[in-house]
mmCIF file of C-alpha atoms and ligand atoms in Angstrom:
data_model
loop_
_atom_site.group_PDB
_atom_site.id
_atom_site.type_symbol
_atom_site.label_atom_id
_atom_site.label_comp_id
_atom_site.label_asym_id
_atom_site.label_seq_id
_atom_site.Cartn_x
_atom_site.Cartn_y
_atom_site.Cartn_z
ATOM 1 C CA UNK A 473 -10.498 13.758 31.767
ATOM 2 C CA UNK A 474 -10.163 10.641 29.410
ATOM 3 C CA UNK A 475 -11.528 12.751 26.091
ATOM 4 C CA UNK A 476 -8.747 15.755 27.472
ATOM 5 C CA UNK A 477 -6.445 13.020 27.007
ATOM 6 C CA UNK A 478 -7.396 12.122 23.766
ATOM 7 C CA UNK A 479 -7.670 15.463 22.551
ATOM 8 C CA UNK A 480 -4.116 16.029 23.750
ATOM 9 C CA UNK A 481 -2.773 12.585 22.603
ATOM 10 C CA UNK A 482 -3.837 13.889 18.665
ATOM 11 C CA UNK A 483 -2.040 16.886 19.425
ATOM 12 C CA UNK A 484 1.824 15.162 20.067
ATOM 13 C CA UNK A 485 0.825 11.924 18.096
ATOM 14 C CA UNK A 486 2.720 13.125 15.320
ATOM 15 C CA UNK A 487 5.688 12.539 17.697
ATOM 16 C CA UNK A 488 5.229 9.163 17.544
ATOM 17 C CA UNK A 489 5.431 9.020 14.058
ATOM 18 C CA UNK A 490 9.127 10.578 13.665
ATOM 19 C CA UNK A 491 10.382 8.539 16.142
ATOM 20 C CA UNK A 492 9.427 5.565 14.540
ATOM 21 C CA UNK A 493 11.102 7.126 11.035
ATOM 22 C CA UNK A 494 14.229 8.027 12.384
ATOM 23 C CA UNK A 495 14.710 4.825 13.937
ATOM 24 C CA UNK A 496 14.443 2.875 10.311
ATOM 25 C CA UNK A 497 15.998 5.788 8.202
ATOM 26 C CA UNK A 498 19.226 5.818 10.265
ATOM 27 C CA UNK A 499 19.173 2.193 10.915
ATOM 28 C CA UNK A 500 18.675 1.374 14.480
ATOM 29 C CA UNK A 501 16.515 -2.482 14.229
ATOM 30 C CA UNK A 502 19.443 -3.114 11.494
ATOM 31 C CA UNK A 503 21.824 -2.783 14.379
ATOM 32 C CA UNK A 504 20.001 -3.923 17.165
ATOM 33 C CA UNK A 505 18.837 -7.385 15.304
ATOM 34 C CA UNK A 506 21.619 -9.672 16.349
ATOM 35 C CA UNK A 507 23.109 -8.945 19.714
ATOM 36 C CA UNK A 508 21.666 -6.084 22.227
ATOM 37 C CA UNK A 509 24.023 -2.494 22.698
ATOM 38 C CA UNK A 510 24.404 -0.024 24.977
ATOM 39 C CA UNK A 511 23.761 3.492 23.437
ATOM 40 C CA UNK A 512 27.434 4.503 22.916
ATOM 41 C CA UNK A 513 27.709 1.544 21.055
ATOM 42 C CA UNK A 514 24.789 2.352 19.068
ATOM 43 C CA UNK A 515 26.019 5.991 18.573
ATOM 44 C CA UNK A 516 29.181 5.003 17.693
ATOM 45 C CA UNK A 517 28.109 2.701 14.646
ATOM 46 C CA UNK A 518 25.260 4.414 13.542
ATOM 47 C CA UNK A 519 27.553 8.067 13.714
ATOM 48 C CA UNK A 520 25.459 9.619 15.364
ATOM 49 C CA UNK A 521 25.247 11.960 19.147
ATOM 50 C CA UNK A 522 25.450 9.876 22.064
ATOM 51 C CA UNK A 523 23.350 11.347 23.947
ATOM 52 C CA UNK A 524 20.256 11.891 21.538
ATOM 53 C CA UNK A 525 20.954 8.544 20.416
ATOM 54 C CA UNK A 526 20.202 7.435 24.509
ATOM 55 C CA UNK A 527 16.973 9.459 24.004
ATOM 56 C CA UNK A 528 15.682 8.101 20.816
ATOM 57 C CA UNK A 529 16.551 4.603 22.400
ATOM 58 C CA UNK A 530 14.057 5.338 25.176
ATOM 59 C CA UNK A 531 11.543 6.446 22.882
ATOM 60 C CA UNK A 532 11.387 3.741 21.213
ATOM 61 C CA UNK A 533 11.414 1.368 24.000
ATOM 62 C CA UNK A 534 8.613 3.667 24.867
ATOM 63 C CA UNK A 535 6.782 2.804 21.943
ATOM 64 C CA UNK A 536 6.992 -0.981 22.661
ATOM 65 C CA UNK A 537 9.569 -1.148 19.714
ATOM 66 C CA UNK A 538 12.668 -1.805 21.680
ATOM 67 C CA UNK A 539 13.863 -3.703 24.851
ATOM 68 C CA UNK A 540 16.115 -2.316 27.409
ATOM 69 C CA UNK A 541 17.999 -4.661 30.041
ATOM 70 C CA UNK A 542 20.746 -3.124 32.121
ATOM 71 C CA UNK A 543 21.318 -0.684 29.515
ATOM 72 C CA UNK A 544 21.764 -2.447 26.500
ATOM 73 C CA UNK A 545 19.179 -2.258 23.877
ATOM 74 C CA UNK A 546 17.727 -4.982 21.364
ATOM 75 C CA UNK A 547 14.636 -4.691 18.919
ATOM 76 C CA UNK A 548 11.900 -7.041 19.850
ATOM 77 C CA UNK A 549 10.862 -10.161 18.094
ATOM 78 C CA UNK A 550 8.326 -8.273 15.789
ATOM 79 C CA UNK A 551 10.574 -5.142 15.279
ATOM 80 C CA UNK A 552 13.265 -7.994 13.799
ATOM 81 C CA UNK A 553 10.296 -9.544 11.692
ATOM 82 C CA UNK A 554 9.050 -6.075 10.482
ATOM 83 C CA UNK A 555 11.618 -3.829 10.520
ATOM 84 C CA UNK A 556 15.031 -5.037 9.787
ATOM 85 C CA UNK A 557 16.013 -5.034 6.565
ATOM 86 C CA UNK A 558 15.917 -7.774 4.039
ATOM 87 C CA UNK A 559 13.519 -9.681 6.032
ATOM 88 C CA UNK A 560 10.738 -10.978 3.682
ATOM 89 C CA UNK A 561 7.582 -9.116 5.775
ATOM 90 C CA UNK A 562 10.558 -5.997 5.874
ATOM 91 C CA UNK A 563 8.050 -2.659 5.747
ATOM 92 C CA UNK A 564 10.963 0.070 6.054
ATOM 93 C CA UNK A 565 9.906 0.775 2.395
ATOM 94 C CA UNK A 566 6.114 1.596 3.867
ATOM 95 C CA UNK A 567 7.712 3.295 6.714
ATOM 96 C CA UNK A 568 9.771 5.556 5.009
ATOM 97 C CA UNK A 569 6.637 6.615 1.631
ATOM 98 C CA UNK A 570 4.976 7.160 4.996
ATOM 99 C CA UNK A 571 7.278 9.952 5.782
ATOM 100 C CA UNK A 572 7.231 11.266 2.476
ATOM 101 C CA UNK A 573 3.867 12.254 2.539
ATOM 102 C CA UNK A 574 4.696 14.472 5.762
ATOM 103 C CA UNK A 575 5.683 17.861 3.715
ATOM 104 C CA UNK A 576 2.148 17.641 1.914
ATOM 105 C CA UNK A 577 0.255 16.696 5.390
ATOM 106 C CA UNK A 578 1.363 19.574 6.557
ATOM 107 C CA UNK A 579 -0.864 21.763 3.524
ATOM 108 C CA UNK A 580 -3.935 19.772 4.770
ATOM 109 C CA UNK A 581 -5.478 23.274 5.673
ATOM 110 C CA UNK A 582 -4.744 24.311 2.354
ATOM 111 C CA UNK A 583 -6.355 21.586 0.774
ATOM 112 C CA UNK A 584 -9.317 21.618 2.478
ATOM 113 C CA UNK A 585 -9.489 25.105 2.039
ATOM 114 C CA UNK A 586 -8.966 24.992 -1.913
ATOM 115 C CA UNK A 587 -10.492 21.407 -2.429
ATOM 116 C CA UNK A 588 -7.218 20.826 -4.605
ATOM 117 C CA UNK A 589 -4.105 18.306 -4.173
ATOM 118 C CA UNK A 590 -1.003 20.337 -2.991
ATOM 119 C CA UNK A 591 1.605 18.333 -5.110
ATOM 120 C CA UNK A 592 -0.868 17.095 -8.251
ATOM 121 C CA UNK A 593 -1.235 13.706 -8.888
ATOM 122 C CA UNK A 594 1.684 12.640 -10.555
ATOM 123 C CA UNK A 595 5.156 11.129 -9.131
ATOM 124 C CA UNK A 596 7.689 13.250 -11.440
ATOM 125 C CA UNK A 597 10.694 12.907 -8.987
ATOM 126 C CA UNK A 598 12.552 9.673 -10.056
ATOM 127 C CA UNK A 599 14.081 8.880 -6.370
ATOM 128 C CA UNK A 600 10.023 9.105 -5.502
ATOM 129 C CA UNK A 601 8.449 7.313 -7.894
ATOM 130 C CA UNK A 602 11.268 4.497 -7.006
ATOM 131 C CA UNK A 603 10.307 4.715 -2.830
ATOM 132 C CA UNK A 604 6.498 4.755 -3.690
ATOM 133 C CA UNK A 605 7.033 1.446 -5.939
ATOM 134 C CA UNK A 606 9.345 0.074 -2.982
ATOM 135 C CA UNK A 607 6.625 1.123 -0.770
ATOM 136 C CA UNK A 608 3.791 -0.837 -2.890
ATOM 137 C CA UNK A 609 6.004 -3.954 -3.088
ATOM 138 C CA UNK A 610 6.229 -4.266 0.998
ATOM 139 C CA UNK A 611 2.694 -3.506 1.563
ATOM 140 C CA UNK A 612 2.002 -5.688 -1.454
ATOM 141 C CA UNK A 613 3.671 -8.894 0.129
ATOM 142 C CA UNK A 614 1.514 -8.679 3.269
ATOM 143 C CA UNK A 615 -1.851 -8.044 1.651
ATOM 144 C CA UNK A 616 -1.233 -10.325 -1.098
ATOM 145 C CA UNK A 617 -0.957 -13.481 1.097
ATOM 146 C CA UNK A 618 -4.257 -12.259 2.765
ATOM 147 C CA UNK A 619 -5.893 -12.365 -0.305
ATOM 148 C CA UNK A 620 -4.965 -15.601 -1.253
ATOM 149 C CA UNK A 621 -6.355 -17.168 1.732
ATOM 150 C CA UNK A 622 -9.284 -15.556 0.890
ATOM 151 C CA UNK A 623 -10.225 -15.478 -2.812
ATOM 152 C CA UNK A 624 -9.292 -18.803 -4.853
ATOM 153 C CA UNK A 625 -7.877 -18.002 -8.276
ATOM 154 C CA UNK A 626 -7.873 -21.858 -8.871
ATOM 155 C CA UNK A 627 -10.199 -21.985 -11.928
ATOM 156 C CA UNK A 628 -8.773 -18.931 -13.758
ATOM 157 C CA UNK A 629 -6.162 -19.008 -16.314
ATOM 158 C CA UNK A 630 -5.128 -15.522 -17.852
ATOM 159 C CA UNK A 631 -5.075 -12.668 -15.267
ATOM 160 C CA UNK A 632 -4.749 -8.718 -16.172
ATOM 161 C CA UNK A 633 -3.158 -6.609 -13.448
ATOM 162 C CA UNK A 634 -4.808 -3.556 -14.060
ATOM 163 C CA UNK A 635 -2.196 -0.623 -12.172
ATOM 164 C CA UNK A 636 -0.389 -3.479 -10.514
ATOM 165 C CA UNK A 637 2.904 -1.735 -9.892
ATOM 166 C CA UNK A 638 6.165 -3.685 -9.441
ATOM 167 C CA UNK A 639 3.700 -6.998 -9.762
ATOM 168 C CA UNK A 640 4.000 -8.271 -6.348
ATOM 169 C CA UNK A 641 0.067 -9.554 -6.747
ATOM 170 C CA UNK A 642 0.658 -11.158 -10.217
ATOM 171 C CA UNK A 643 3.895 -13.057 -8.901
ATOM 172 C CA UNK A 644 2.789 -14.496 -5.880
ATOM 173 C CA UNK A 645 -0.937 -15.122 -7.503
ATOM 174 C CA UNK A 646 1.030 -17.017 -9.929
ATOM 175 C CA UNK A 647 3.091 -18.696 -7.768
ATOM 176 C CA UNK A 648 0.003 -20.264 -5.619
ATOM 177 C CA UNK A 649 -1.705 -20.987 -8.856
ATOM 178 C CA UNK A 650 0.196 -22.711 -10.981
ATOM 179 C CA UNK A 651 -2.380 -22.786 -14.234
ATOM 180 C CA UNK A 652 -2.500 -18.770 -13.944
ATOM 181 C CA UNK A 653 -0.184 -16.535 -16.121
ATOM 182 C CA UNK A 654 -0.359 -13.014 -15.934
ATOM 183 C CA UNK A 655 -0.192 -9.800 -17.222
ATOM 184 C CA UNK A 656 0.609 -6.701 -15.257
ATOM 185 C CA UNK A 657 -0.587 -3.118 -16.894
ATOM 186 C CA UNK A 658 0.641 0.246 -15.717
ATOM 187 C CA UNK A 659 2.479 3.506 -16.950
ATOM 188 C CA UNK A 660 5.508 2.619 -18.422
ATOM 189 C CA UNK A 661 8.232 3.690 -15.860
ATOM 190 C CA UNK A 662 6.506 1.199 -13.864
ATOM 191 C CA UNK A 663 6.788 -1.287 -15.592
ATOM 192 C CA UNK A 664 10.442 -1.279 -15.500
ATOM 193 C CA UNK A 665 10.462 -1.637 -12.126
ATOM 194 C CA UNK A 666 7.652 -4.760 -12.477
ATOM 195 C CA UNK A 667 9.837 -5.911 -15.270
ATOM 196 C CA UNK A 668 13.079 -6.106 -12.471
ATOM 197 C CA UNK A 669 10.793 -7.966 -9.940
ATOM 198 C CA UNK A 670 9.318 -10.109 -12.328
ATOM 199 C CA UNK A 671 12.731 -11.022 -13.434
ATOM 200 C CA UNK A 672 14.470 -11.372 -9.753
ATOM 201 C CA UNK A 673 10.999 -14.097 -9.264
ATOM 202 C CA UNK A 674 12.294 -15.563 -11.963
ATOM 203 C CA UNK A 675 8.915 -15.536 -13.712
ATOM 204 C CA UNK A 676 9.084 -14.054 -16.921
ATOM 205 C CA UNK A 677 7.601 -16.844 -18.898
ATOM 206 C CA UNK A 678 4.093 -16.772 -16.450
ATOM 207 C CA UNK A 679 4.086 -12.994 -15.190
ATOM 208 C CA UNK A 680 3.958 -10.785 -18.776
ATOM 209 C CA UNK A 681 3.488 -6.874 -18.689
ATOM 210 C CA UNK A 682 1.687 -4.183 -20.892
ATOM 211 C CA UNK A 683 2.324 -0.565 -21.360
ATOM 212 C CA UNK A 684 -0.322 1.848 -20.931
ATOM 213 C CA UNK A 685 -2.598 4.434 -19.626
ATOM 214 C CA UNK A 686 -5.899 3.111 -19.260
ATOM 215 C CA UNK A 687 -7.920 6.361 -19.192
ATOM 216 C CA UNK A 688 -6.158 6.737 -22.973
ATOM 217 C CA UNK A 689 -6.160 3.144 -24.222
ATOM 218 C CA UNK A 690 -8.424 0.331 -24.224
ATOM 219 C CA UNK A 691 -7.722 -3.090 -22.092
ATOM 220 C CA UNK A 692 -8.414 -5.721 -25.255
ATOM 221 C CA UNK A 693 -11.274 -7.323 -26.123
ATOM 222 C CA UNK A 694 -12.128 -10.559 -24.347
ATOM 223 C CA UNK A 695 -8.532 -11.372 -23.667
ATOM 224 C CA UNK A 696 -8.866 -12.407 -19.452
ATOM 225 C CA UNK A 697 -11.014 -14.169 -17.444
ATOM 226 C CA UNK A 698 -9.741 -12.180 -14.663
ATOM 227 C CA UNK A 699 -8.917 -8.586 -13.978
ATOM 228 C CA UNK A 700 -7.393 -7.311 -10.622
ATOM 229 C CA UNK A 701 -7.995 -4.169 -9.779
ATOM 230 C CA UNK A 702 -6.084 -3.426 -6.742
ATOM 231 C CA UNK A 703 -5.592 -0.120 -5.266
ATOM 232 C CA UNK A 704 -6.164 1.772 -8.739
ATOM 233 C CA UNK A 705 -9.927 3.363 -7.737
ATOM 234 C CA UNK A 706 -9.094 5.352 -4.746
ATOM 235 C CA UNK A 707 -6.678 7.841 -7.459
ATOM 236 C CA UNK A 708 -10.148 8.309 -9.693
ATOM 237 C CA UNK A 709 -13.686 9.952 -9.415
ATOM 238 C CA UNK A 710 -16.424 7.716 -9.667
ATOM 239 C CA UNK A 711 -17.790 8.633 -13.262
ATOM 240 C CA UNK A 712 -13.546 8.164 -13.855
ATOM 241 C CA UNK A 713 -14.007 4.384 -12.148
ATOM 242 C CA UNK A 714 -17.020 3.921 -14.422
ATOM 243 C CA UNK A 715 -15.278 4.050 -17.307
ATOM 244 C CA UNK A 716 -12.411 1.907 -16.204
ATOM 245 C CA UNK A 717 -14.524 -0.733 -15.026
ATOM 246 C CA UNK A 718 -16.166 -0.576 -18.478
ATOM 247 C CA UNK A 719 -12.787 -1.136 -20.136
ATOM 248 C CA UNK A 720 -12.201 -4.078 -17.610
ATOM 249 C CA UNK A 721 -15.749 -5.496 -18.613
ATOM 250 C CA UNK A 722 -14.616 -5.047 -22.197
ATOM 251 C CA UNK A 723 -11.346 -6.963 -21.823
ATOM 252 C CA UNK A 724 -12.571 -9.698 -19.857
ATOM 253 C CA UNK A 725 -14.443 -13.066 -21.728
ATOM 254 C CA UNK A 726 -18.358 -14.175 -20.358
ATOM 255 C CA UNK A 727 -18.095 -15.818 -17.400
ATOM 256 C CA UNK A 728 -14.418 -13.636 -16.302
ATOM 257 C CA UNK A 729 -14.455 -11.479 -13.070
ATOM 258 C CA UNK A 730 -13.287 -8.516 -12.161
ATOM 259 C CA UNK A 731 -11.916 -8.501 -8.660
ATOM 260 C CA UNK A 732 -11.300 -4.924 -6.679
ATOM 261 C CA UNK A 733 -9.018 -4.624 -4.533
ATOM 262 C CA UNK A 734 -9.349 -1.283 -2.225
ATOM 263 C CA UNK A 735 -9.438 0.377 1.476
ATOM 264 C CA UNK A 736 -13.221 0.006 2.121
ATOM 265 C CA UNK A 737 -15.092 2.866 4.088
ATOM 266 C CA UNK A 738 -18.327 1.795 6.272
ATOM 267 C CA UNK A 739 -21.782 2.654 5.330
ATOM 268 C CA UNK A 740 -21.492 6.232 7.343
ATOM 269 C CA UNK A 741 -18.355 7.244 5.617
ATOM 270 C CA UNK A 742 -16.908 8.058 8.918
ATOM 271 C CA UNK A 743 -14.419 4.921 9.389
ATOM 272 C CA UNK A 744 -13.016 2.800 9.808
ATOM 273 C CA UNK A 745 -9.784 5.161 10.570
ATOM 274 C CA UNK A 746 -7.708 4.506 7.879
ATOM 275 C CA UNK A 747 -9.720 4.476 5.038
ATOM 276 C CA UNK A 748 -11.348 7.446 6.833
ATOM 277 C CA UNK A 749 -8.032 9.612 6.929
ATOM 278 C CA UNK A 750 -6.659 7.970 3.790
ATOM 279 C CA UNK A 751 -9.116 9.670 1.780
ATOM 280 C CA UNK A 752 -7.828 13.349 3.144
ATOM 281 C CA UNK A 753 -4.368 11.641 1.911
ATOM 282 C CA UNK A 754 -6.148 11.221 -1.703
ATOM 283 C CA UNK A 755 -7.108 15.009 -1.842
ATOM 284 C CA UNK A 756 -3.729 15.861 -0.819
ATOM 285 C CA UNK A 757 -2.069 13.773 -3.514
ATOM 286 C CA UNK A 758 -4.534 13.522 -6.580
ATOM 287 C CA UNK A 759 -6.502 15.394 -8.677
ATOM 288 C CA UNK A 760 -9.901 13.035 -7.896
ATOM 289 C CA UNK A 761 -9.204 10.810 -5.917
ATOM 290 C CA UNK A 762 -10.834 9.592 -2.118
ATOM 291 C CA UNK A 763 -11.694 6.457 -0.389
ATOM 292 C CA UNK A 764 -14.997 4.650 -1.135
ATOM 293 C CA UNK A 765 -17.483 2.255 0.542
ATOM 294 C CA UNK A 766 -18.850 -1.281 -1.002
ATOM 295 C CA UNK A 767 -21.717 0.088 -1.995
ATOM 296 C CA UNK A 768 -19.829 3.017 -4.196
ATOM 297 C CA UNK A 769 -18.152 0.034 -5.767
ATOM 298 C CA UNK A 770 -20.981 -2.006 -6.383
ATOM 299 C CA UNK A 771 -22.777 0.797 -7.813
ATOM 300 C CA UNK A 772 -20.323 1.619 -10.073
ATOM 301 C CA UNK A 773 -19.813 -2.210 -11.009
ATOM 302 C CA UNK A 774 -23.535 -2.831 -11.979
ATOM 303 C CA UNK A 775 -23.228 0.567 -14.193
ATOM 304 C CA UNK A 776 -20.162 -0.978 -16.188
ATOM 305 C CA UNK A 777 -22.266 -4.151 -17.078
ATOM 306 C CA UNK A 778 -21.379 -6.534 -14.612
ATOM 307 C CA UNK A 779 -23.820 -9.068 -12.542
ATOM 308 C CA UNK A 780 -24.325 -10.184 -8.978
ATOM 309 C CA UNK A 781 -21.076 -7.609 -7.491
ATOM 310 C CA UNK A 782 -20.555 -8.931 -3.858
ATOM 311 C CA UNK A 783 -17.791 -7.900 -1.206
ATOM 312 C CA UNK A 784 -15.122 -9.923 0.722
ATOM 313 C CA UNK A 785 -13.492 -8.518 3.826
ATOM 314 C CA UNK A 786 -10.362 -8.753 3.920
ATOM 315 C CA UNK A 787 -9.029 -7.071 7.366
ATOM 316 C CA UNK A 788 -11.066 -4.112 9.145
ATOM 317 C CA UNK A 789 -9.604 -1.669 6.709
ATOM 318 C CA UNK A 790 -9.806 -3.138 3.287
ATOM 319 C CA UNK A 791 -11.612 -6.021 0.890
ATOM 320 C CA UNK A 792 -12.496 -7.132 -2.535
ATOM 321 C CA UNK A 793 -15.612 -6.424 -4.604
ATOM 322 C CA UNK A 794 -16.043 -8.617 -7.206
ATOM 323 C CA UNK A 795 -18.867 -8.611 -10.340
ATOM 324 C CA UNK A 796 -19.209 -10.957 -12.803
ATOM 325 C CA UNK A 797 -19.290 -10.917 -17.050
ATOM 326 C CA UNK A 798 -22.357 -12.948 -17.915
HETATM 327 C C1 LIG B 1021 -1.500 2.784 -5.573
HETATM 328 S S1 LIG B 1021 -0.696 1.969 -6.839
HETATM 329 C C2 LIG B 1021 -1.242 0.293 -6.630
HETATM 330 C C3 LIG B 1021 -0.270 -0.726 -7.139
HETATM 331 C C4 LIG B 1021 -0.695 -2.181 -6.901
HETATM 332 N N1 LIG B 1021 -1.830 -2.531 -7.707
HETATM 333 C C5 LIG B 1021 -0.994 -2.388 -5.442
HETATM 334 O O1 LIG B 1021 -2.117 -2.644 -5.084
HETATM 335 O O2 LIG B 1021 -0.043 -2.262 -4.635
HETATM 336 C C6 LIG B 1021 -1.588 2.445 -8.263
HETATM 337 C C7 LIG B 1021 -0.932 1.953 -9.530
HETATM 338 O O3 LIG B 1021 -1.819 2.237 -10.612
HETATM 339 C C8 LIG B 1021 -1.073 2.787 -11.663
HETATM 340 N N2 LIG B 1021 -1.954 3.670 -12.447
HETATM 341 C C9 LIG B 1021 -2.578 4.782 -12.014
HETATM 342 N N3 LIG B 1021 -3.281 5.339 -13.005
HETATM 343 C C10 LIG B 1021 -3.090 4.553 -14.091
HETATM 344 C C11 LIG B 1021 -3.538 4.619 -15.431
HETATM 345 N N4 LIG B 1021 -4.329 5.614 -15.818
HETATM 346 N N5 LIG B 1021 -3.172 3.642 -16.286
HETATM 347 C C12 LIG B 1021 -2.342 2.651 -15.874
HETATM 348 N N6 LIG B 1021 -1.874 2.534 -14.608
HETATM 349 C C13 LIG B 1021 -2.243 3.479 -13.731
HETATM 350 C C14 LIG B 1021 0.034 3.572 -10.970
HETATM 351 O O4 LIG B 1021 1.096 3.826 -11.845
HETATM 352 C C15 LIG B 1021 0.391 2.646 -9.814
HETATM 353 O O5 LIG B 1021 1.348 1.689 -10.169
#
């Protein structure tokens, strides 16, 4: 009876998921943040129908995301932390690239029937590309301050960002290391949106950024003694990955490391569950792309010239690989 459940649980848990999008796209934990209302009040500010407003209430408090106390609702303490805007852990961004991948989960058969990504593996659509980069900056702020904890950048000096995004790595690495400047690469409508948050940290004398594509162009010649790859492998094929890596090992001076950044499959390929399913997102979104495992990584790293690669967990989901220039 408990593995009926399950089964039927995967069925509906898609549910789950809109509930949880409607509730930031139209605004509810703004609302709900300071004092708790009744669901006509709720209605009434957000515009929307009373009574489907009372239902998506009681969802929600269903989903542990809400309180309810003699009718009057209020977002928990870790809905305010998480989900109200303009908080600095706010994930809304995450939330709502999450529900932009729906229309091409719902070609998965199609994908797995062709082998090919349903949309290619470009963002064209300028109101995308600008949710995806919003999305990369809130997921960015939470992973970066695990990876501080975790990996010292103390005795490094000149850092290359390799696909960093809007720079949300470079600026806070920078900021917890004061000797470290920076220098985030990545296709050049992304860097205008790195150059904005560079420029709102106030950083633009220690976080610098480079135009480029680095299947086309090289990285430099011995120019780092760092390079961060984060979240960059999981778009390419491994012989693709090779070559990057090879590029990194290029730019980097003896003695520099390259430090990857990625969801990390186990040894059986089979989990854990994110990097599991996020690989199924990869086929869906790029032409190459899939999760790996250490070992893939390591692998790879060894065939691009580096020494002694070795792993750092991170969370259950993700972690660094790191090799060395001797
Ligand atoms: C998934 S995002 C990761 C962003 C950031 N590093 C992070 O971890 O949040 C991948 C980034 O790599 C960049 N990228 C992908 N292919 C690239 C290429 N060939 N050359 C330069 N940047 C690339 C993308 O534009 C995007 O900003």
């Amino acid at each position: 009876m408990k593995m009926l459940d399950h089964i039927e649980e995967l069925s509906w848990a898609y549910w789950k998921s809109q509930v949880i999008f409607a509730g930031v796209e139209l605004g509810v934990f703004d609302l709900l943040t300071e004092r708790s209302k009744s669901s006509i009040e709720t209605a009434q500010e957000l515009g929307t129908n009373p009574r489907a407003t009372e239902m998506l209430l009681n969802a929600l408090v269903s989903l542990g995301l809400l309180k309810e106390t003699n009718g009057k609702y209020e977002n928990k303490a870790y809905t305010s932390e998480y989900l109200v805007r303009g908080r600095p852990l706010y994930q809304g961004e995450r939330i709502h690239h999450m529900h932009n991948l729906w229309d091409r989960w719902a070609r998965l058969q199609e994908a797995v029937r062709t082998g090919k990504s349903v949309v290619g593996d470009t963002v064209t659509d300028p109101k995308r590309l600008e949710d995806f980069m919003a999305s990369m900056h809130s997921s960015g702020t939470k992973k970066v301050r695990l990876i501080v904890k975790k990996f010292s950048l103390k005795s490094f000096k000149n850092l290359l960002d390799l696909g960093g995004g809007p720079g949300v790595y470079s600026i806070e690495f920078v900021r917890a290391n004061p000797g470290l400047t920076a220098t985030v690469f990545d296709l050049a409508d992304n860097i205008e949106v790195a150059k904005r948050c560079i420029k709102e940290a106030g950083l633009e004398d220690r976080v610098l950024t480079r135009v480029g594509n680095c299947l086309e162009v090289g990285l430099g010649h011995e120019e780092y003694d760092v390079v961060f790859v984060s979240n960059l492998v999981h778009i390419y094929a491994p012989e693709t990955n090779i070559g990057i890596l090879k590029k990194c090992y290029e730019a980097l001076e003896s003695g520099g490391k390259v430090v990857i950044h990625d969801f990390l499959l186990d040894s059986s390929g089979a989990g854990p569950l994110f990097p599991a399913l996020f690989s199924l997102c990869m086929l869906l979104g790029t032409c190459e792309g899939a999760s790996y495992g250490k070992k893939d990584l390591e692998t790879w790293l060894l065939k691009a010239g580096f020494k002694r690669p070795r792993a750092v967990r991170l969370d259950k989901d993700s972690g660094l690989v790191i090799g060395e220039k001797q």
